[in-house]
Amino acid sequence: MLRILSVAYPFAPVGRDAVGGAEQVLSALDEALVAAGHRSIVVACEGSVITGSLLPVPLPTKGEIDSEARRTGHMAVRRAIETVGRDADLVHLHGVDFHAYLPPEGKPVLVTLHLPVAWYPRGALQPGRPATWFNCVSRSQESTCPAEVNLVPAIPNGVPVDALSRFRHGCRGYALMLGRVCPEKGQHLALQAAHRAGMALLFAGEVFPYAEHRAYFEECVRPLLDRRRRYLGPIGFIRKRRLLSAARCLLVPSLCPETSSLVAMEAMACGTPVIAFPSGALPETVDTGRTGFIVKNVDEMAAALHAVASIDPEHCRRMASERFCLHRMTDAYLALYQRLVRCTPLSW
């Protein structure tokens, strides 16, 4: 039996209904570990829903995530790791700020780089700590990693294809956008495209309590909302599945080099085509002309909103089943845990 300590980014809840991809991946691994008879311990913020054992850390009392909140949160995570880390066989870190609470030398550590490599401090990827490994979640992300980073092979993300593809709903004709609301996700551009195309658009997601994110929503997003272009707020898995299944298409107007796109995978599993900018791993995910379209700008996105009628929903479902299976991802991580725990050094 393995004893795995997973450590989440301390300011975003983990669970099936989580907004962030890293939190959804961690939730899936927690469920898979318990289902396989292993022990799963998760350090995550209060409000997380865990199958194994949760060690909760408090969210900021003032509501906003500022430098003081980060210091307090990192201290709480370090204490939690100290409490249970000695009993774990391996520590798996998921947060972009992992370097702030990297355990001392001893237990093997795996760090999954869920975000663009350039977003991590350079020194964090070369910690000088023995038995510390890193993995990426896509080929495009891995290609941007410095050669000196102690990488194990990338493990592509997956989604619960079966749970998504079984649910069928008649198309309601609206475009859909899902995810955290912030400047790098480019929601304002998708709204502009929907206006130009005369298309209804729904979008859901969390505006996290960062000053920049709140300002972006108020200044760039809210002015583009109207009766046909509406913001729904945060939603859980069941409602997300219903919205995806009934949507004409999913829009992914991301401006940052996406390392993966769980929501694009989820859309295809529902038979819904994806229109996305060519950011990071998105061209790996979307087969243009067959499961959606990769577009370069707002005008092309507006045109693609009408062109998606040519995409076969069943082909989207088949591609999702072949490429984005959740069990393939969780099995790969569990096999990697076994290797890291029993093998030093590793040869890949």
XYZ file of C-alpha atoms in Angstrom, residues 24 62 64 72 102 104 119 128 155 172 179 185 191 210 224 246 283 298 311 320 325 343-344:
23
model
C -9.379 18.651 -10.812
C -9.826 39.349 4.520
C -8.290 39.042 -0.982
C 0.150 32.978 6.014
C 9.129 22.219 -0.576
C 13.320 19.222 3.495
C 5.554 31.230 -14.664
C 19.195 21.208 -5.347
C 1.731 12.546 -18.262
C -29.594 24.938 -27.705
C -12.917 28.712 -16.591
C -7.955 33.660 -20.308
C -17.520 38.038 -26.003
C -7.116 38.906 -6.771
C -19.788 43.247 -22.979
C -26.350 21.535 -25.035
C -3.345 22.838 -31.177
C -11.574 37.616 -32.953
C -18.373 19.260 -37.076
C -12.111 12.155 -26.618
C -9.278 8.893 -20.898
C 13.837 3.135 -7.444
C 16.780 5.476 -6.923
